[in-house]
Coordinates of C-alpha atoms in Angstrom, one line a residue:
X1 CA -48.5 -42.1 229.5
X2 CA -47.4 -45.6 231.0
X3 CA -44.4 -45.6 228.4
X4 CA -43.7 -42.1 229.2
X5 CA -43.9 -43.1 233.1
X6 CA -41.6 -46.3 232.5
X7 CA -39.2 -44.4 230.3
X8 CA -39.1 -41.9 233.2
X9 CA -38.4 -44.4 235.9
X10 CA -35.9 -46.1 233.9
X11 CA -33.8 -43.0 233.2
X12 CA -34.0 -42.1 237.1
X13 CA -32.6 -45.7 238.0
X14 CA -29.9 -45.6 235.4
X15 CA -28.9 -42.0 236.6
X16 CA -29.2 -43.7 240.2
X17 CA -27.0 -46.7 239.2
X18 CA -24.3 -44.4 237.7
X19 CA -24.1 -41.8 240.7
X20 CA -24.0 -45.1 243.3
X21 CA -21.2 -46.3 241.2
X22 CA -19.2 -42.9 241.1
X23 CA -19.4 -42.6 244.7
X24 CA -17.8 -45.6 245.0
X25 CA -14.2 -46.3 246.6
X26 CA -11.8 -48.4 244.0
X27 CA -12.2 -51.5 246.2
X28 CA -16.1 -51.3 245.6
X29 CA -15.8 -50.5 242.1
X30 CA -13.8 -53.8 241.9
X31 CA -16.1 -55.9 243.6
X32 CA -19.0 -54.2 241.8
X33 CA -17.7 -54.7 238.3
X34 CA -14.2 -56.2 238.7
X35 CA -12.5 -53.3 236.9
X36 CA -8.8 -53.2 237.7
X37 CA -7.9 -50.0 239.8
X38 CA -5.7 -48.6 237.1
X39 CA -5.5 -44.7 238.4
X40 CA -4.9 -46.3 241.9
X41 CA -1.7 -48.1 241.0
X42 CA -0.7 -45.3 238.8
X43 CA -0.8 -42.8 241.6
X44 CA 1.0 -45.2 243.7
X45 CA 3.8 -45.8 241.3
X46 CA 4.0 -42.0 240.7
X47 CA 4.7 -41.2 244.6
X48 CA 7.7 -44.0 244.5
X49 CA 9.0 -42.2 241.1
X50 CA 8.6 -38.6 241.9
X51 CA 10.0 -39.1 245.8
X52 CA 13.3 -40.8 244.5
X53 CA 13.4 -38.2 241.5
X54 CA 13.2 -35.2 244.4
X55 CA 16.0 -37.1 246.7
X56 CA 18.3 -37.6 243.6
X57 CA 18.0 -33.7 243.0
X58 CA 17.7 -32.6 246.6
X59 CA 21.2 -34.4 246.9
X60 CA 22.6 -32.5 244.1
X61 CA 21.1 -29.1 245.0
X62 CA 22.5 -29.5 248.2
X63 CA 26.2 -29.6 246.3
X64 CA 25.1 -26.7 244.5
X65 CA 24.4 -24.4 247.5
X66 CA 27.5 -25.9 249.8
X67 CA 29.9 -25.0 246.7
X68 CA 28.2 -21.3 246.8
X69 CA 28.5 -20.8 250.3
X70 CA 31.9 -22.1 251.0
X71 CA 33.4 -19.8 248.0
X72 CA 31.6 -16.9 249.5
X73 CA 33.3 -17.7 252.8
X74 CA 36.5 -18.2 251.1
X75 CA 36.4 -14.8 249.4
X76 CA 35.7 -13.0 252.6
X77 CA 38.9 -14.6 254.0
X78 CA 40.5 -13.5 250.7
X79 CA 39.7 -10.2 250.1
X80 CA 38.6 -8.6 253.7
X81 CA 41.7 -7.9 255.7
X82 CA 41.4 -9.1 259.2
X83 CA 38.2 -11.1 258.7
X84 CA 37.4 -12.9 261.9
X85 CA 35.0 -15.6 260.5
X86 CA 32.0 -14.1 261.9
X87 CA 29.8 -11.4 260.2
X88 CA 29.0 -8.2 262.5
X89 CA 24.9 -8.3 262.5
X90 CA 24.3 -8.0 258.8
X91 CA 27.7 -6.6 257.5
X92 CA 31.0 -8.6 257.3
X93 CA 33.1 -6.1 260.0
X94 CA 34.1 -2.5 260.2
X95 CA 36.8 -0.4 260.5
X96 CA 37.4 3.1 262.8
X97 CA 40.3 4.7 261.3
X98 CA 41.5 6.5 258.0
X99 CA 44.4 4.3 258.0
X100 CA 42.3 0.9 258.6
X101 CA 40.2 2.0 255.7
X102 CA 42.9 2.5 253.1
X103 CA 44.6 -0.8 254.2
X104 CA 41.3 -2.4 253.6
X105 CA 40.9 -0.9 250.1
X106 CA 44.4 -1.7 249.0
X107 CA 44.2 -5.3 250.4
X108 CA 41.4 -6.1 248.4
X109 CA 43.1 -5.1 245.2
X110 CA 46.3 -6.9 245.8
X111 CA 44.7 -9.8 246.8
X112 CA 43.0 -9.7 243.6
X113 CA 46.2 -9.4 241.7
X114 CA 47.9 -12.3 243.6
X115 CA 44.5 -14.5 243.5
X116 CA 46.4 -17.5 241.5
X117 CA 49.1 -17.5 244.1
X118 CA 46.9 -17.5 247.1
X119 CA 43.7 -19.1 246.6
X120 CA 43.3 -22.9 246.9
X121 CA 40.0 -23.1 244.6
X122 CA 40.0 -23.3 240.6
X123 CA 39.2 -19.9 240.1
X124 CA 40.3 -17.7 237.2
X125 CA 39.6 -14.0 236.0
X126 CA 36.2 -13.3 234.7
X127 CA 35.0 -10.4 232.6
X128 CA 32.8 -7.6 233.8
X129 CA 29.8 -6.4 231.8
X130 CA 32.2 -4.0 229.8
X131 CA 34.0 -7.2 229.1
X132 CA 37.1 -6.0 230.9
X133 CA 38.8 -8.1 232.8
X134 CA 40.0 -6.3 236.3
X135 CA 38.9 -4.1 238.9
X136 CA 36.2 -1.7 238.9
X137 CA 36.4 0.9 241.7
X138 CA 33.9 3.2 242.1
X139 CA 33.1 6.0 245.1
X140 CA 30.2 8.1 245.9
X141 CA 30.7 11.6 247.6
X142 CA 28.9 14.8 248.1
X143 CA 29.6 16.9 245.1
X144 CA 31.1 19.8 247.1
X145 CA 32.1 20.5 250.5
X146 CA 34.3 22.5 252.9
X147 CA 34.9 21.5 256.6
X148 CA 36.2 24.2 259.4
X149 CA 36.8 21.9 262.4
X150 CA 37.9 25.0 264.5
X151 CA 34.8 27.0 263.7
X152 CA 32.3 23.8 263.9
X153 CA 31.0 24.7 260.6
X154 CA 30.6 22.5 257.6
X155 CA 29.7 24.0 254.0
X156 CA 28.5 20.9 251.6
X157 CA 26.3 20.0 248.6
X158 CA 23.8 17.2 248.8
X159 CA 23.9 16.3 245.4
X160 CA 26.1 13.1 245.0
X161 CA 28.3 12.4 242.3
X162 CA 30.2 9.1 241.3
X163 CA 33.9 8.5 240.1
X164 CA 34.9 5.3 239.0
X165 CA 38.3 3.7 238.0
X166 CA 39.4 0.5 236.0
X167 CA 42.5 -1.6 237.5
X168 CA 43.3 -4.0 235.0
X169 CA 46.0 -7.1 235.6
X170 CA 48.5 -5.1 233.7
X171 CA 48.4 -2.1 235.8
X172 CA 48.3 -3.6 238.8
X173 CA 51.4 -5.5 237.5
X174 CA 53.5 -2.4 237.7
X175 CA 54.8 -0.2 240.5
X176 CA 52.2 -0.7 243.3
X177 CA 53.0 3.1 244.1
X178 CA 51.6 4.4 241.1
X179 CA 47.9 3.5 241.3
X180 CA 48.1 3.7 245.3
X181 CA 49.2 7.3 245.1
X182 CA 46.7 8.5 242.5
X183 CA 44.3 11.1 243.4
X184 CA 41.5 8.9 243.2
X185 CA 42.4 7.4 246.1
X186 CA 42.9 10.8 248.1
X187 CA 39.6 10.3 250.0
X188 CA 38.0 13.0 252.0
X189 CA 36.0 11.2 254.5
X190 CA 33.9 14.3 255.6
X191 CA 31.8 14.0 252.2
X192 CA 32.6 10.0 251.3
X193 CA 29.3 8.0 251.1
X194 CA 30.8 4.8 249.9
X195 CA 33.9 2.9 248.3
X196 CA 32.7 0.2 246.2
X197 CA 35.0 -2.4 244.4
X198 CA 33.7 -4.9 242.2
X199 CA 34.8 -7.8 240.4
X200 CA 34.3 -11.2 238.6
X201 CA 35.7 -14.5 239.0
X202 CA 35.4 -17.9 237.3
X203 CA 35.3 -21.2 239.0
X204 CA 34.3 -24.8 238.6
X205 CA 32.4 -27.1 240.9
X206 CA 34.5 -30.7 240.3
X207 CA 32.6 -32.2 243.3
X208 CA 29.6 -33.1 241.3
X209 CA 31.8 -35.7 239.4
X210 CA 31.8 -37.6 242.6
X211 CA 28.0 -38.3 242.5
X212 CA 28.5 -39.0 238.6
X213 CA 27.4 -35.3 237.3
X214 CA 28.6 -33.3 235.0
X215 CA 30.8 -30.4 236.6
X216 CA 29.3 -26.7 236.9
X217 CA 31.1 -23.8 235.8
X218 CA 30.2 -20.7 237.9
X219 CA 31.0 -16.8 237.4
X220 CA 30.9 -15.1 240.5
X221 CA 30.2 -11.7 240.7
X222 CA 31.8 -10.1 244.1
X223 CA 31.2 -6.5 245.4
X224 CA 32.8 -5.2 248.3
X225 CA 31.3 -2.0 249.7
X226 CA 33.2 0.3 252.4
X227 CA 29.8 2.3 253.9
X228 CA 30.2 5.5 255.5
X229 CA 26.8 6.9 254.7
X230 CA 26.2 7.3 258.5
X231 CA 29.5 9.6 259.2
X232 CA 29.7 8.1 262.6
X233 CA 33.4 7.6 262.8
X234 CA 32.7 3.9 261.8
X235 CA 32.7 2.5 258.4
X236 CA 31.0 -0.9 257.3
X237 CA 32.3 -3.3 255.2
X238 CA 29.6 -5.6 253.1
X239 CA 30.7 -8.5 251.0
X240 CA 28.3 -9.7 248.6
X241 CA 28.9 -12.5 246.2
X242 CA 26.2 -13.7 243.6
X243 CA 27.1 -16.7 241.8
X244 CA 25.5 -17.7 238.4
X245 CA 26.1 -21.4 236.8
X246 CA 27.0 -21.2 233.1
X247 CA 27.5 -23.8 230.8
X248 CA 31.3 -25.1 230.5
X249 CA 33.2 -24.5 227.3
X250 CA 35.1 -27.5 225.6
X251 CA 34.2 -29.8 228.4
X252 CA 35.7 -33.0 227.8
X253 CA 35.1 -35.6 230.8
X254 CA 35.8 -39.4 230.5
X255 CA 34.6 -42.2 232.6
X256 CA 31.2 -43.1 233.8
X257 CA 29.8 -39.8 234.1
X258 CA 28.3 -39.3 230.4
X259 CA 26.6 -42.6 230.6
X260 CA 25.0 -41.8 234.3
X261 CA 23.8 -38.9 232.9
X262 CA 21.7 -40.7 230.2
X263 CA 20.1 -42.8 232.9
X264 CA 19.0 -39.8 235.1
X265 CA 17.3 -38.1 231.7
X266 CA 15.9 -41.5 231.0
X267 CA 14.3 -41.9 234.4
X268 CA 13.0 -38.2 234.6
X269 CA 11.3 -38.7 230.9
X270 CA 9.6 -41.8 232.6
X271 CA 8.4 -39.5 235.5
X272 CA 6.8 -37.1 233.0
X273 CA 5.2 -39.7 231.2
X274 CA 3.5 -41.2 234.4
X275 CA 2.7 -37.7 235.4
X276 CA 1.3 -36.8 232.1
X277 CA -0.9 -40.3 232.1
X278 CA -2.2 -39.3 235.7
X279 CA -2.8 -35.7 234.5
X280 CA -5.3 -37.1 231.4
X281 CA -6.9 -39.5 233.8
X282 CA -8.0 -37.2 236.4
X283 CA -8.9 -34.6 234.0
X284 CA -10.9 -37.0 232.3
X285 CA -12.5 -38.0 235.2
X286 CA -13.5 -34.3 236.5
X287 CA -14.9 -33.8 232.6
X288 CA -16.9 -36.8 233.0
X289 CA -17.9 -35.9 236.7
X290 CA -19.3 -32.5 235.5
X291 CA -21.3 -34.3 232.9
X292 CA -22.9 -36.5 235.3
X293 CA -23.6 -33.6 237.7
X294 CA -25.1 -31.8 234.8
X295 CA -27.5 -35.0 234.3
X296 CA -28.3 -35.2 238.0
X297 CA -29.3 -31.4 238.4
X298 CA -31.3 -31.6 235.0
X299 CA -33.2 -34.4 236.4
X300 CA -33.8 -32.9 239.9
X301 CA -35.2 -29.8 238.4
X302 CA -37.6 -31.7 236.1
X303 CA -38.9 -33.9 238.7
X304 CA -39.1 -31.9 242.0
X305 CA -39.1 -28.4 240.2
X306 CA -36.1 -27.1 242.7
X307 CA -32.3 -26.7 242.5
X308 CA -30.1 -28.8 244.2
X309 CA -28.3 -27.4 247.5
X310 CA -24.6 -26.1 246.5
X311 CA -23.2 -28.7 249.0
X312 CA -24.5 -31.3 246.9
X313 CA -23.4 -29.8 243.7
X314 CA -19.6 -29.3 245.1
X315 CA -20.0 -33.5 245.8
X316 CA -19.4 -33.9 242.2
X317 CA -15.9 -31.6 242.3
X318 CA -13.5 -34.1 243.7
X319 CA -11.0 -32.1 245.3
X320 CA -8.3 -34.5 245.4
X321 CA -8.3 -34.7 241.6
X322 CA -7.7 -30.9 241.5
X323 CA -4.9 -31.7 244.0
X324 CA -3.7 -34.5 241.8
X325 CA -3.5 -32.2 238.7
X326 CA -1.8 -29.4 240.1
X327 CA 0.9 -31.8 241.5
X328 CA 1.4 -33.5 238.3
X329 CA 1.5 -30.0 236.2
X330 CA 4.3 -28.9 238.8
X331 CA 6.0 -32.4 238.5
X332 CA 6.0 -32.2 234.4
X333 CA 7.4 -28.6 234.5
X334 CA 10.0 -29.3 237.3
X335 CA 11.1 -32.4 235.7
X336 CA 11.5 -30.5 232.4
X337 CA 13.8 -28.1 234.3
X338 CA 15.8 -30.7 236.0
X339 CA 16.6 -32.1 232.5
X340 CA 17.8 -28.7 231.3
X341 CA 19.8 -28.3 234.1
X342 CA 21.0 -31.8 234.1
X343 CA 22.6 -30.8 230.3
X344 CA 23.7 -27.4 231.6
X345 CA 21.1 -25.7 229.5
X346 CA 19.6 -23.8 232.1
X347 CA 20.8 -23.2 235.7
X348 CA 17.6 -22.2 237.7
X349 CA 18.1 -24.8 240.4
X350 CA 15.5 -22.6 242.8
X351 CA 12.7 -22.5 240.7
X352 CA 13.2 -26.2 240.0
X353 CA 13.3 -26.7 243.7
X354 CA 10.1 -24.9 244.5
X355 CA 8.1 -26.9 241.6
X356 CA 9.8 -30.8 242.6
X357 CA 9.3 -29.9 246.4
X358 CA 5.7 -28.5 246.4
X359 CA 4.5 -31.2 244.0
X360 CA 6.0 -33.9 246.1
X361 CA 4.2 -32.2 249.3
X362 CA 0.9 -32.6 247.3
X363 CA 1.5 -36.2 246.1
X364 CA 2.3 -37.2 249.7
X365 CA -1.2 -35.2 251.1
X366 CA -2.9 -36.8 248.3
X367 CA -2.3 -40.3 250.3
X368 CA -4.4 -39.2 253.0
X369 CA -7.6 -39.8 250.3
X370 CA -6.8 -43.3 250.3
X371 CA -6.5 -43.3 254.1
X372 CA -9.9 -41.5 254.3
X373 CA -11.6 -44.7 253.1
X374 CA -11.4 -46.3 256.7
X375 CA -13.3 -44.6 259.0
X376 CA -11.0 -44.4 261.8
X377 CA -8.9 -42.7 259.5
X378 CA -11.2 -40.2 258.0
X379 CA -11.6 -38.1 261.1
X380 CA -9.0 -36.0 260.1
X381 CA -10.0 -34.9 256.6
X382 CA -13.7 -34.6 257.9
X383 CA -12.2 -32.4 260.9
X384 CA -10.5 -30.2 258.6
X385 CA -13.3 -29.7 256.3
X386 CA -15.7 -29.0 258.9
X387 CA -13.4 -26.5 260.8
X388 CA -11.6 -24.9 258.0
X389 CA -14.6 -22.0 257.5
X390 CA -14.7 -21.1 261.2
X391 CA -10.9 -21.1 261.5
X392 CA -10.5 -18.8 258.6
X393 CA -13.2 -16.4 260.0
X394 CA -11.7 -16.3 263.3
X395 CA -7.9 -15.9 261.9
X396 CA -9.3 -13.0 260.0
X397 CA -10.4 -11.2 263.3
X398 CA -7.3 -12.2 265.3
X399 CA -5.0 -11.1 262.5
X400 CA -6.3 -7.4 262.9
X401 CA -5.1 -7.7 266.5
X402 CA -1.9 -9.3 265.6
X403 CA -1.3 -6.5 263.0
X404 CA -1.6 -3.9 265.4
X405 CA 0.9 -5.3 267.8
X406 CA 3.4 -6.1 265.0
X407 CA 3.1 -2.2 263.8
X408 CA 3.0 -0.7 267.7
X409 CA 6.5 -2.9 268.5
X410 CA 8.1 -1.9 265.3
X411 CA 7.8 1.7 265.8
X412 CA 8.3 1.6 269.5
X413 CA 10.7 -1.1 270.3
X414 CA 12.5 -1.1 266.9
X415 CA 15.4 1.1 268.0
X416 CA 15.9 -0.5 271.1
X417 CA 15.4 -4.3 270.2
X418 CA 17.0 -6.2 267.2
X419 CA 14.1 -8.3 266.8
X420 CA 12.0 -5.4 266.2
X421 CA 14.1 -3.5 263.6
X422 CA 12.0 -4.4 260.7
X423 CA 8.0 -5.4 260.2
X424 CA 8.9 -9.0 259.1
X425 CA 11.2 -9.6 262.2
X426 CA 8.5 -8.3 264.5
X427 CA 5.9 -10.5 262.9
X428 CA 8.2 -13.4 263.4
X429 CA 9.2 -12.3 266.6
X430 CA 5.5 -12.2 267.9
X431 CA 4.7 -15.6 266.1
X432 CA 7.6 -17.2 267.8
X433 CA 6.0 -15.9 271.2
X434 CA 2.5 -17.0 270.5
X435 CA 4.2 -20.8 270.4
X436 CA 6.1 -20.1 273.5
X437 CA 9.4 -19.8 271.9
X438 CA 12.4 -17.5 273.1
X439 CA 10.4 -15.9 275.3
X440 CA 12.9 -14.9 278.5
X441 CA 15.4 -13.3 275.4
X442 CA 12.6 -11.4 274.2
X443 CA 12.4 -9.9 277.5
X444 CA 16.0 -9.6 278.4
X445 CA 17.2 -8.2 275.0
X446 CA 15.5 -4.8 275.5
X447 CA 18.0 -2.3 276.2
X448 CA 17.1 -0.1 279.4
X449 CA 18.3 3.1 277.9
X450 CA 15.2 4.5 278.2
X451 CA 12.8 3.9 281.3
X452 CA 9.5 4.7 279.7
X453 CA 10.5 2.4 276.5
X454 CA 11.5 -0.3 279.2
X455 CA 8.0 0.2 280.9
X456 CA 6.1 -0.1 277.7
X457 CA 8.0 -3.3 276.4
X458 CA 6.8 -5.3 279.6
X459 CA 3.2 -3.9 279.0
X460 CA 3.3 -4.5 275.3
X461 CA 4.8 -8.2 275.5
X462 CA 3.0 -9.3 278.9
X463 CA -0.4 -8.1 277.2
X464 CA 0.3 -9.6 273.8
X465 CA 1.1 -13.2 275.4
X466 CA -1.7 -13.0 277.8
X467 CA -3.9 -12.1 274.8
X468 CA -2.9 -14.6 272.2
X469 CA -2.0 -17.4 274.6
X470 CA -4.4 -17.6 276.9
X471 CA -7.5 -16.7 275.3
X472 CA -7.0 -16.3 271.4
X473 CA -5.1 -19.7 271.1
X474 CA -7.4 -21.3 273.4
X475 CA -10.6 -20.2 271.3
X476 CA -8.9 -21.4 267.9
X477 CA -8.4 -24.8 269.6
X478 CA -11.7 -24.6 270.7
X479 CA -13.1 -24.2 267.3
X480 CA -11.3 -27.5 266.3
X481 CA -12.4 -29.2 269.0
X482 CA -15.9 -28.7 268.7
X483 CA -15.6 -29.6 264.9
X484 CA -14.0 -32.9 266.1
X485 CA -16.6 -33.8 268.7
X486 CA -19.5 -32.8 266.2
X487 CA -17.7 -35.2 263.9
X488 CA -17.4 -38.0 266.1
X489 CA -21.2 -37.7 266.8
X490 CA -21.9 -37.8 263.1
X491 CA -19.9 -40.6 263.2
X492 CA -21.9 -42.7 265.8
X493 CA -25.5 -41.4 265.1
X494 CA -25.2 -40.8 261.3
X495 CA -24.5 -37.9 259.1
X496 CA -27.4 -35.4 258.0
X497 CA -29.0 -36.4 255.1
X498 CA -28.9 -34.2 251.9
X499 CA -30.9 -34.2 248.9
X500 CA -28.0 -36.3 246.8
X501 CA -27.8 -38.8 249.9
X502 CA -31.5 -39.1 250.0
X503 CA -31.6 -40.0 246.6
X504 CA -29.0 -42.5 246.7
X505 CA -30.7 -43.8 249.8
X506 CA -34.0 -44.7 247.8
X507 CA -31.5 -47.2 245.9
X508 CA -31.4 -49.5 248.8
X509 CA -35.1 -49.4 249.5
X510 CA -36.1 -50.8 246.2
X511 CA -33.5 -53.8 246.3
X512 CA -36.4 -56.4 246.4
X513 CA -38.0 -54.9 242.9
X514 CA -34.5 -54.6 241.6
X515 CA -33.8 -58.1 242.4
X516 CA -37.3 -59.3 240.8
X517 CA -36.8 -57.0 237.5
X518 CA -33.0 -56.7 237.5
X519 CA -33.0 -58.2 234.0
X520 CA -35.4 -56.3 232.5
X521 CA -34.2 -53.1 233.8
X522 CA -30.9 -53.4 232.6
X523 CA -31.8 -54.4 229.5
X524 CA -34.0 -51.4 229.1
X525 CA -31.3 -49.3 230.6
X526 CA -28.8 -50.6 227.9
X527 CA -31.3 -49.7 225.0
X528 CA -32.5 -46.2 226.8
X529 CA -28.9 -45.0 227.6
X530 CA -27.0 -43.0 225.0
X531 CA -23.7 -43.6 223.8
X532 CA -22.2 -40.2 225.0
X533 CA -23.6 -41.4 228.5
X534 CA -21.5 -44.9 228.4
X535 CA -18.6 -43.7 229.9
X536 CA -20.1 -41.7 232.7
X537 CA -20.2 -44.9 234.9
X538 CA -16.2 -45.0 234.7
X539 CA -15.7 -41.4 236.0
X540 CA -13.6 -42.2 239.1

């Protein structure tokens, strides 16, 4: 019985030592066992590497976005007759007479034919889905119709039919009047819904060579839409350009571009190795922490015949390690995509930007962990942890009121205010009002065509602003302030002790006993501890 009791005490003491070591920070671990904090050094190196990678990719992505936007603007000037440089709401511009409609359609077709002579860009003709080079012109109209203005009658079939015609370069090079006078272009505007002109162009972005990167080859899928669905006497003209990056064929580039591309690929490979090492170390730490948690739960249940509270169980799950693992996975995938983009195998810049941007965000957020080792800097983390559950419950209740105002504003003010035309714009407008942004403009832009709606808009806006700014937002801040005050009091008077903390505290109360029998205990611990448990003291 005495040996069993001694064995139990030895297991308890070994578990307590492992737990105490697990919850030490890297500096304390170095003082305790002179272990070099490799994981900390690796994280610092990773921050520098990932940030440098992101900056370089961001500069490259800016060139891609700028090239697409500038080409779209150039296309509008090239193919839209009388384009003023500023879009009207969500469409490019509009026409109001039949003559202007015909002229705009013929102008776009002629400009396509004269592209090589008028364009300043490195453009050429591209093949469409049917592997044909040329223009595809389609018109949609009601199937049958007859209009008698004198009798104010209209007979029409609501079924819609679509007619298309292909105009290749050879056909456009012939007599212009031939295709202009074809029956296809005799439009009956009273039953016309839309005319759509689509064509493909190819271009090369040579500015990437200035940053010592391989040039990109683009395929622009351009569509010009003449929208007459409203039949209001106004035809809206839309221009849409979808740019896809493709691998350049027979690309021969001399100079230092190829060598620089190899250096970039080597750097990205090194970033992947660093993140992979970080991923392995953090995953290993979580696995070992779960094993240590299991030892503690079994011991507590065996000695005290009760389960450990949930708060103590979650103490073993290090949220920062989970954050680092997610960040490493995103960085590895993003780096692989970046390398594929670098060698022009794939062209998904957007997905790569999201992965690298989010991973860098998480990496820098993780720096707070190391600042949290100092009490003065730890207030932010502790306040966020304490206030998060209450804030989420509060936001769920306030969100119901917010949704009610969103639907009400959309259905009532949508026809009279451009900020309320769609649910997403209503939500964005209301969120801006909560933050005190653009208040007067929201009040002033409401159309006064209906006195009833104008009065309702005033009641709607005044009540929303008063409710959310003066009451809901104040309560929201009060919740966080209350948590902050609680944390400050705990830091001054001590935090409430849990079962785990009381268990670790007993270690301090036995220091005198440990000093007297430290050699004996350490010798017994080494004999009693299993080999499979040896590495549990290196979990962090």
